[in-house]
PDB file of C-alpha atoms in Angstrom:
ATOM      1  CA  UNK A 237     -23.848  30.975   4.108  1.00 81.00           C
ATOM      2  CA  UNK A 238     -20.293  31.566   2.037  1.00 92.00           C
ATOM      3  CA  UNK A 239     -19.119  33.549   4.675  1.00 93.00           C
ATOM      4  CA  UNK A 240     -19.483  30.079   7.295  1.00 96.00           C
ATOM      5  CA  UNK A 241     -18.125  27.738   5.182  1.00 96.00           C
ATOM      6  CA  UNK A 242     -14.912  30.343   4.620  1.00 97.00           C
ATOM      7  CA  UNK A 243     -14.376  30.824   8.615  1.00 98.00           C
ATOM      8  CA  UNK A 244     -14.485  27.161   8.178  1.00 97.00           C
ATOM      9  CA  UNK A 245     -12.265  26.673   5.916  1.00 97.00           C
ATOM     10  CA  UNK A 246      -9.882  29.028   7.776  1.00 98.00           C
ATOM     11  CA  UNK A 247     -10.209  27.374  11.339  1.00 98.00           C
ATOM     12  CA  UNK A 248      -9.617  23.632   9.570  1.00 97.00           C
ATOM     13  CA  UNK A 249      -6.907  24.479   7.064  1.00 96.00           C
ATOM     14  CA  UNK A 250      -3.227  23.297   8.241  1.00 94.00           C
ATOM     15  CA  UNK A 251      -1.850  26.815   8.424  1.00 95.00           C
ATOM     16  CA  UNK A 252      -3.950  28.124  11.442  1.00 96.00           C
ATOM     17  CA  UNK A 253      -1.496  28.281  14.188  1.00 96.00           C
ATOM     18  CA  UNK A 254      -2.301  25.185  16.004  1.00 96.00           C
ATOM     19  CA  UNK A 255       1.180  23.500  16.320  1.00 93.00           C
ATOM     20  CA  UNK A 256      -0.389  20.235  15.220  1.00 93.00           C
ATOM     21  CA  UNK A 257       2.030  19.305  12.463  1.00 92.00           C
ATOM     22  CA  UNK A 258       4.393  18.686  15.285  1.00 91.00           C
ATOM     23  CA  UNK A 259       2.642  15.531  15.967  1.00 90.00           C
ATOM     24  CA  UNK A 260       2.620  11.994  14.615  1.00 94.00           C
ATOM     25  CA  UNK A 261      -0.282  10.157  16.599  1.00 94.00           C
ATOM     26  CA  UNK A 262       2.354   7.382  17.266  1.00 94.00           C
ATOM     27  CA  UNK A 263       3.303   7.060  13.377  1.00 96.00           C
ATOM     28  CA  UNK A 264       7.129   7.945  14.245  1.00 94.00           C
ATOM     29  CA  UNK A 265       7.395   5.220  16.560  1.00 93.00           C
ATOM     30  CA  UNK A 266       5.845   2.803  14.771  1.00 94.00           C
ATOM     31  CA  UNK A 267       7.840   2.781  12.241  1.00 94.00           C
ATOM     32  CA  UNK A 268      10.988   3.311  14.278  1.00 92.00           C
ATOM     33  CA  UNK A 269       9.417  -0.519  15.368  1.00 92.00           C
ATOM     34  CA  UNK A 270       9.401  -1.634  11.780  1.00 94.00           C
ATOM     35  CA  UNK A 271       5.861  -1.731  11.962  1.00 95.00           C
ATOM     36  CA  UNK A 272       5.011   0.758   9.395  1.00 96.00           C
ATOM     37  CA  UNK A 273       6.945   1.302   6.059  1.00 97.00           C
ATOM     38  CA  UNK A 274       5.175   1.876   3.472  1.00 98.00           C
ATOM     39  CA  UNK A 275       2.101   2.953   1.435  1.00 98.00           C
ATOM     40  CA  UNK A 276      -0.242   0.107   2.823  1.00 98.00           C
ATOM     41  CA  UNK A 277       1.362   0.220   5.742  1.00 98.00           C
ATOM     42  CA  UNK A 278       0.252   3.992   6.712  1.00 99.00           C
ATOM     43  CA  UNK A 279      -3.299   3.004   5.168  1.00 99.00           C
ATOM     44  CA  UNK A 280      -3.845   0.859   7.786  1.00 98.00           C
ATOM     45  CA  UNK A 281      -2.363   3.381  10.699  1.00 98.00           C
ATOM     46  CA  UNK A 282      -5.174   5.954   9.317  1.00 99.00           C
ATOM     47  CA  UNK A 283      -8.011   3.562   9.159  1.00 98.00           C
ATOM     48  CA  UNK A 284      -7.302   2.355  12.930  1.00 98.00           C
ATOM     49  CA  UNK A 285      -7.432   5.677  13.962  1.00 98.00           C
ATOM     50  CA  UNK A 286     -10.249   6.710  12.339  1.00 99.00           C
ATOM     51  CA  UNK A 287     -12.031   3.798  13.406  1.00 98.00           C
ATOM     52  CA  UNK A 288     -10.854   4.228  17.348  1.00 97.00           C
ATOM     53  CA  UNK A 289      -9.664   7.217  18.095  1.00 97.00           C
ATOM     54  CA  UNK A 290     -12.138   9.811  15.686  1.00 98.00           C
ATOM     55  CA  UNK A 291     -14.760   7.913  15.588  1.00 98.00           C
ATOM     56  CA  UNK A 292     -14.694   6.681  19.079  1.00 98.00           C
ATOM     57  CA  UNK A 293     -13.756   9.697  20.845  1.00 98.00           C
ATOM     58  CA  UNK A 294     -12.840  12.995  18.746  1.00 98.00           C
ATOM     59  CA  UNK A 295     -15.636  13.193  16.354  1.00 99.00           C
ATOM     60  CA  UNK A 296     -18.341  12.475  18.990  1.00 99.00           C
ATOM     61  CA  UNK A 297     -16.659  14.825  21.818  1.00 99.00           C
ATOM     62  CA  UNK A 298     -16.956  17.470  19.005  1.00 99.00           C
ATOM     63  CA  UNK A 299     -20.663  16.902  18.632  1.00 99.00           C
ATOM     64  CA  UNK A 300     -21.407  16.755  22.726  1.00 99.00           C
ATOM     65  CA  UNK A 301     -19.179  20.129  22.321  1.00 99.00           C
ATOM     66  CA  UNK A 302     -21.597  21.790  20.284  1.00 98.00           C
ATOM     67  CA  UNK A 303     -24.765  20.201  22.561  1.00 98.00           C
ATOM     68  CA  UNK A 304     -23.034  21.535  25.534  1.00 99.00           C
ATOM     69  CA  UNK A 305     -22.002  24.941  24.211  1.00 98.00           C
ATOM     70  CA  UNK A 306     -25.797  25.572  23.155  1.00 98.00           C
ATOM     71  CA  UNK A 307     -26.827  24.492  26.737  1.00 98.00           C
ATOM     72  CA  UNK A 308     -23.828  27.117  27.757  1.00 98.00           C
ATOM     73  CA  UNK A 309     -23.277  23.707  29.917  1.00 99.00           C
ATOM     74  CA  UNK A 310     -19.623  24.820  31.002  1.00 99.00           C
ATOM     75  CA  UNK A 311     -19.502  22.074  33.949  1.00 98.00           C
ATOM     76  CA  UNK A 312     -20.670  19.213  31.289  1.00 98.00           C
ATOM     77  CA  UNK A 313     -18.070  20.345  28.799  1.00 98.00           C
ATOM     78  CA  UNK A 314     -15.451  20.387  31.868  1.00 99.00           C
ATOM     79  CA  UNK A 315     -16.549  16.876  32.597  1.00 98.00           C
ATOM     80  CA  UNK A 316     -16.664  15.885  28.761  1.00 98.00           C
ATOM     81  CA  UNK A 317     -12.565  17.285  28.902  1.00 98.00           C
ATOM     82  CA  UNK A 318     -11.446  14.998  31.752  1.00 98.00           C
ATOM     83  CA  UNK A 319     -12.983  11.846  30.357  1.00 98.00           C
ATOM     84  CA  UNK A 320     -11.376  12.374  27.244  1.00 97.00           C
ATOM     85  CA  UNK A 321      -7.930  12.684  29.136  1.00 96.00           C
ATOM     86  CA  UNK A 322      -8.876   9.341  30.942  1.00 96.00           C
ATOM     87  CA  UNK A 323      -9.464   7.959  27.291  1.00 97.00           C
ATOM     88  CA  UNK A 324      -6.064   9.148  26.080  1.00 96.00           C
ATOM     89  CA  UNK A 325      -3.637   6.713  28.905  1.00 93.00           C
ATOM     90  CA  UNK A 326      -0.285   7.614  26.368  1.00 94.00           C
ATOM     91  CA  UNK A 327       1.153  10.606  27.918  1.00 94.00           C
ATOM     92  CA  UNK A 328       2.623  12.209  24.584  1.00 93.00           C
ATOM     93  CA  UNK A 329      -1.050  11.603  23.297  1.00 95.00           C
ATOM     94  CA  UNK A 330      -2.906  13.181  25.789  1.00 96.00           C
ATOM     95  CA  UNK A 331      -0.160  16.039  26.047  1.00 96.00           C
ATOM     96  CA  UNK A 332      -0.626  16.580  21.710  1.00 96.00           C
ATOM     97  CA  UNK A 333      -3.928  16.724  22.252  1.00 97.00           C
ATOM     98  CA  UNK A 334      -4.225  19.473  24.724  1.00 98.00           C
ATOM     99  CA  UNK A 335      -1.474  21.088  23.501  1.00 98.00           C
ATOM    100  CA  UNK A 336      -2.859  21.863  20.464  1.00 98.00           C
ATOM    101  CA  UNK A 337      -6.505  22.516  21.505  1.00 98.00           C
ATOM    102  CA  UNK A 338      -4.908  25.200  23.586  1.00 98.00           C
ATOM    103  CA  UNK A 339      -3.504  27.025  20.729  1.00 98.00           C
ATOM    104  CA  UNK A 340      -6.693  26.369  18.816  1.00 98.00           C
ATOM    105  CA  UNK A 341      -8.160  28.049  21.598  1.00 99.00           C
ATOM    106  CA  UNK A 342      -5.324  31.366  21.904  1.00 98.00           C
ATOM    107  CA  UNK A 343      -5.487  31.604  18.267  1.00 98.00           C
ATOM    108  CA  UNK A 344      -9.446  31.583  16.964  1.00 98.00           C
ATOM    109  CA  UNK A 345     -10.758  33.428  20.309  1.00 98.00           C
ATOM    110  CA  UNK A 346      -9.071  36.971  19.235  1.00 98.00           C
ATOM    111  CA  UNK A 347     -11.493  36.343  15.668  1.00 98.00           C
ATOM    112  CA  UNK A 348     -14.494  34.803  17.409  1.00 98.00           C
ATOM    113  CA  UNK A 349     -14.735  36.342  21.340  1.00 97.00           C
ATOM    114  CA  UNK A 350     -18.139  34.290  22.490  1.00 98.00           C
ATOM    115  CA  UNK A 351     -18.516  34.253  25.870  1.00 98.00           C
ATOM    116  CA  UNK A 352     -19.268  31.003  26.183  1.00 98.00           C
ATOM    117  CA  UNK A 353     -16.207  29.994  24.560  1.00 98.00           C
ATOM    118  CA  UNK A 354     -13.908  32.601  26.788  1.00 99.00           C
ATOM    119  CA  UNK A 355     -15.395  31.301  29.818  1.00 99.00           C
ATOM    120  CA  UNK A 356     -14.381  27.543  28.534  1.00 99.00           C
ATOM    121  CA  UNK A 357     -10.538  29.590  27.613  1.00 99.00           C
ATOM    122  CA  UNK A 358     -10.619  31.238  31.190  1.00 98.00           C
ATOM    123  CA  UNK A 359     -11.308  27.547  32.552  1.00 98.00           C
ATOM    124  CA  UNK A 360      -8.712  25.795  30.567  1.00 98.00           C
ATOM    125  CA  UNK A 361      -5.884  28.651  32.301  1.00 98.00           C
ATOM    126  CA  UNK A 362      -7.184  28.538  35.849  1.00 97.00           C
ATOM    127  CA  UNK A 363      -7.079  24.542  35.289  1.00 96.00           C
ATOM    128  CA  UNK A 364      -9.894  23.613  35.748  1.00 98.00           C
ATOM    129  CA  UNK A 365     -10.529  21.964  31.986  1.00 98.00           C
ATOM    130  CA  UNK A 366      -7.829  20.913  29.976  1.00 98.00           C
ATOM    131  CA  UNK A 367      -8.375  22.028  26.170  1.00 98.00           C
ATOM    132  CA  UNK A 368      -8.286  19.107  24.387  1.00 99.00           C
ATOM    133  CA  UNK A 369      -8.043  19.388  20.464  1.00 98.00           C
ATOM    134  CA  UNK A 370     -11.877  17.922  19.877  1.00 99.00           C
ATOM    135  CA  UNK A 371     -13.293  20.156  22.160  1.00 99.00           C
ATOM    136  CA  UNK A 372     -11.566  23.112  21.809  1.00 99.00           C
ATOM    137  CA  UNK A 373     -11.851  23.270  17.823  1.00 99.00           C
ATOM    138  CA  UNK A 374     -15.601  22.273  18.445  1.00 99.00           C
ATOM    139  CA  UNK A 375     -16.182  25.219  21.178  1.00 99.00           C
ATOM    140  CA  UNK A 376     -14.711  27.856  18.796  1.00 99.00           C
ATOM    141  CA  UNK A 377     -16.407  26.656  15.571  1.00 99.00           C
ATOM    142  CA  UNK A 378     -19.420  27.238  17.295  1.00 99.00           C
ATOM    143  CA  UNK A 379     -18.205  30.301  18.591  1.00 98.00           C
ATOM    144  CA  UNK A 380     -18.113  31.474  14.665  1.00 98.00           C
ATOM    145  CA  UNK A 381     -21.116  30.251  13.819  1.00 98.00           C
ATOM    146  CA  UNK A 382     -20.363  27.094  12.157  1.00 98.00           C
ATOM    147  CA  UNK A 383     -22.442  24.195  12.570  1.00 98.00           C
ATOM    148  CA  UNK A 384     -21.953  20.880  14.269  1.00 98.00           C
ATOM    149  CA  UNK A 385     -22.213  18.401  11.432  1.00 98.00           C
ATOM    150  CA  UNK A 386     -19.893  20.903   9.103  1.00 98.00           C
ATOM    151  CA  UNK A 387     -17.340  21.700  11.607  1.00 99.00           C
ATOM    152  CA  UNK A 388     -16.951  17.406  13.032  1.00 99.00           C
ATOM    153  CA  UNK A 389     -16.446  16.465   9.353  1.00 99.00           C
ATOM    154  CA  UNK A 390     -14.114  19.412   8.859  1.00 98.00           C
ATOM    155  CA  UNK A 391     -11.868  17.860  12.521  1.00 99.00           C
ATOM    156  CA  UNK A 392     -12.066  14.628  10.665  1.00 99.00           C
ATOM    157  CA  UNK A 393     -11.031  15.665   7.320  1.00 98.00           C
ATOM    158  CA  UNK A 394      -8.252  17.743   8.884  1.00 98.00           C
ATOM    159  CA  UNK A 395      -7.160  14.934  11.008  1.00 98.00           C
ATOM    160  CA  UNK A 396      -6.767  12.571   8.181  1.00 98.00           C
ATOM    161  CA  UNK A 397      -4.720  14.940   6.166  1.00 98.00           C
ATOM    162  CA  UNK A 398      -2.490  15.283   9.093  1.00 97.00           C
ATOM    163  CA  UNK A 399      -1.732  11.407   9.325  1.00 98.00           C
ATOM    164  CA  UNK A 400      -0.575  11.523   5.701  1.00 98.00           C
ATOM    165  CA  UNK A 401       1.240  14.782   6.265  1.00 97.00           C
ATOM    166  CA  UNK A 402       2.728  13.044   8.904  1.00 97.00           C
ATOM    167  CA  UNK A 403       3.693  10.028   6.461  1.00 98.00           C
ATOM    168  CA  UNK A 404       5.693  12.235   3.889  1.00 98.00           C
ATOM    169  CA  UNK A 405       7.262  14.412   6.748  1.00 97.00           C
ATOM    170  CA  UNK A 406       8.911  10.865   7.436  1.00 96.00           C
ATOM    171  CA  UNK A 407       9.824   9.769   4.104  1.00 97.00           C
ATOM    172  CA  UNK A 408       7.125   6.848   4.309  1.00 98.00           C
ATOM    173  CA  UNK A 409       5.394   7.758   0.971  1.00 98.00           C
ATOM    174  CA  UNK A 410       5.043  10.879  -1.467  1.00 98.00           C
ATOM    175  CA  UNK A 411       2.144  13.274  -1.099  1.00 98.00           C
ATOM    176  CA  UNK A 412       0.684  11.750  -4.254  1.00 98.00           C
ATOM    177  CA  UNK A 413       0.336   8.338  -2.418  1.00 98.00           C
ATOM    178  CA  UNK A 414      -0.687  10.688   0.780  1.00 98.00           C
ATOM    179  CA  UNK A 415      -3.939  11.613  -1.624  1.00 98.00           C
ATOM    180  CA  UNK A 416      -4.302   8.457  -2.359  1.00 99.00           C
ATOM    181  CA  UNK A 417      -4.711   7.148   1.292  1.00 99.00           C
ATOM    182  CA  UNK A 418      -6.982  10.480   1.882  1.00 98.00           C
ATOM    183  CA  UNK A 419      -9.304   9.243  -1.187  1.00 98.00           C
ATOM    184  CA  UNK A 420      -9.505   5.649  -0.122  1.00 99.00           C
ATOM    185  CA  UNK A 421     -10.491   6.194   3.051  1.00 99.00           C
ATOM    186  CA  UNK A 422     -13.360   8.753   2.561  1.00 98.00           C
ATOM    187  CA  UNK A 423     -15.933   6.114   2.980  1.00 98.00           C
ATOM    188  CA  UNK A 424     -14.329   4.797   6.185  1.00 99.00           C
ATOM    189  CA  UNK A 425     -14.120   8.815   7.181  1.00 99.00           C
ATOM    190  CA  UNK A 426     -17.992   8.839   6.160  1.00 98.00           C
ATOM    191  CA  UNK A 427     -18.999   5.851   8.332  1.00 99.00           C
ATOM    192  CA  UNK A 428     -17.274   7.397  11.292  1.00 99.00           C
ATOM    193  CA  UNK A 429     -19.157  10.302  10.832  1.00 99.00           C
ATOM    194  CA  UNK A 430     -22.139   9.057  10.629  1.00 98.00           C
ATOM    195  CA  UNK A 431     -21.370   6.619  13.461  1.00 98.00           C
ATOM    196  CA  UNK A 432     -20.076   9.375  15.841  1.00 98.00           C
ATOM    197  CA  UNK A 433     -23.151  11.367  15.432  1.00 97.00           C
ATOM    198  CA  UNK A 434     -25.257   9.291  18.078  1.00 94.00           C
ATOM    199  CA  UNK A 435     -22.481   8.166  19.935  1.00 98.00           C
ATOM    200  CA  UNK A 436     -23.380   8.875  24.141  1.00 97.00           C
ATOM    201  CA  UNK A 437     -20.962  10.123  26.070  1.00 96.00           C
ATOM    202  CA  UNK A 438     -20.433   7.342  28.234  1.00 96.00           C
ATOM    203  CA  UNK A 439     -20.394   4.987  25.497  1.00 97.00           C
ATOM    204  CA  UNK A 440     -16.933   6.770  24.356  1.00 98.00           C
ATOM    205  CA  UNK A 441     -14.071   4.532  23.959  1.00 96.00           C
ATOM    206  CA  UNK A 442     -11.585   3.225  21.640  1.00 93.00           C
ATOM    207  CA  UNK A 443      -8.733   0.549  21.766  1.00 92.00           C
ATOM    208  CA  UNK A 444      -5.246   1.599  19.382  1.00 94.00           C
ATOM    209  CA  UNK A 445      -2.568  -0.785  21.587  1.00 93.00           C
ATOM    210  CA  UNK A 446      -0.077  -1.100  18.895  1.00 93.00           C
ATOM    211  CA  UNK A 447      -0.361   3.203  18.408  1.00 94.00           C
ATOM    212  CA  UNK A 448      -0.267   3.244  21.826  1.00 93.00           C
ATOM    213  CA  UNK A 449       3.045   1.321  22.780  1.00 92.00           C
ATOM    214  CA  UNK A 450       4.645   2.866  19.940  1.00 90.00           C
ATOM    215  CA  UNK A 451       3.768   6.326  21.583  1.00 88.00           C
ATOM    216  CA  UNK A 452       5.038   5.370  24.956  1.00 90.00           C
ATOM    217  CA  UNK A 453       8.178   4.290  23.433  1.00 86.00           C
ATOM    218  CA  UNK A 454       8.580   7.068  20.495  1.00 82.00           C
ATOM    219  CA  UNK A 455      10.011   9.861  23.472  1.00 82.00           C
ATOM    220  CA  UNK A 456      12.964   7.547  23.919  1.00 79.00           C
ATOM    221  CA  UNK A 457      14.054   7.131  20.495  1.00 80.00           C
ATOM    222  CA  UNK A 458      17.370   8.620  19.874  1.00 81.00           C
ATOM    223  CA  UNK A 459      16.269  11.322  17.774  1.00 77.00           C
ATOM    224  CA  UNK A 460      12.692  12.082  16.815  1.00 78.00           C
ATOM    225  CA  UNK A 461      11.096  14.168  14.383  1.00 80.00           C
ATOM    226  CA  UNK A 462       8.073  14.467  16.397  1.00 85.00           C
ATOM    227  CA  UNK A 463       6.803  15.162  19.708  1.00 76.00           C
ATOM    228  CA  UNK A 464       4.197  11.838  19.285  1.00 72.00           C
TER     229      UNK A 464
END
């Protein structure tokens, strides 16, 4: 239905009031490092973390969401929560990601109040889960009716945009070379769709150790542009 794909549209688009464009996923520090300059260069940043960290983790936690949230499994989806924390050992990583599935969570509830999705909110104050980004865009897109398939491409699509946001924030290419790196990677962004779809949940993983020692090192550089 139109009116699905619009609520959609709305929940994925960069201007929902997520705070997520205050994040890098470790592409400030590595290129405070030298590591990553240029057009390539952020190519190759977006295709290892679509390749570990979406396709590994993200893109399949958003599908066990949507399994879970049809069960009304809260205690699964609490468990789901804390293993990706334990999958996310960079603090600033694991603090982005949260941070911004919590105001995923206080921003798209007031539009789409299911319960199951205000009894996941009411856990995520009283502590008990954490909000992480995957699950708590995958709770409320189900919330509004969206599908799991439509609203997992939509985190992935959204998450790629973001690294090349990221990129031009920086200076490290234009947002026509952005595009480009968006384009080139759709079939890697397809495969890790397609991948993520029968992914268990204990066979989650991912390995990103050059993201990952830039992002323990980024909250030390002398002036940052942003908070990962």
């Amino acid at each position: 239905m139109l009116s699905i794909l619009l609520r959609l549209l709305q929940l994925a688009d960069s201007s929902f009031p997520t705070g997520a464009y205050a994040f890098s996923h470790g592409l400030e520090g590595l290129h405070a490092l030298g590591l990553v300059t240029n057009e390539t260069d952020v190519y190759e940043f977006a295709r290892a973390h679509i390749e570990e960290t979406l396709a590994q983790q993200d893109l399949p936690a958003g599908h066990h969401t949507h399994r879970l949230a049809v069960a009304s499994d809260l205690d699964g989806l609490i468990h789901l929560d804390h293993l990706l924390s334990a999958l996310k050992p960079v603090t600033s990583f694991r603090t982005a990601s949260m941070r911004i599935g919590r105001q995923t969570l206080e921003s798209a509830l007031p539009l789409y109040p299911a319960p199951f999705a205000l009894a996941y909110h009411d856990a995520v104050r009283h502590g008990t889960a954490l909000g992480h980004h995957a699950v708590a865009f995958a709770v409320v897109t189900h919330a509004a009716g969206i599908d799991a398939t439509s609203a997992v491409a939509a985190f992935a699509a959204a998450s790629l945009n973001g690294y090349g946001a990221a990129a031009v924030r920086l200076g490290l290419i234009g947002q026509g070379a952005a595009q480009r790196i968006v384009s080139r990677l759709e079939p890697d962004l397809a495969a890790a769709l397609a991948f993520a779809s029968n992914l268990a949940i204990d066979d989650l993983g991912g390995y990103t150790p050059l993201i990952d020692i830039a992002g323990m090192r980024q909250p030390s550089l002398p002036a940052r542009m942003f908070a990962s």
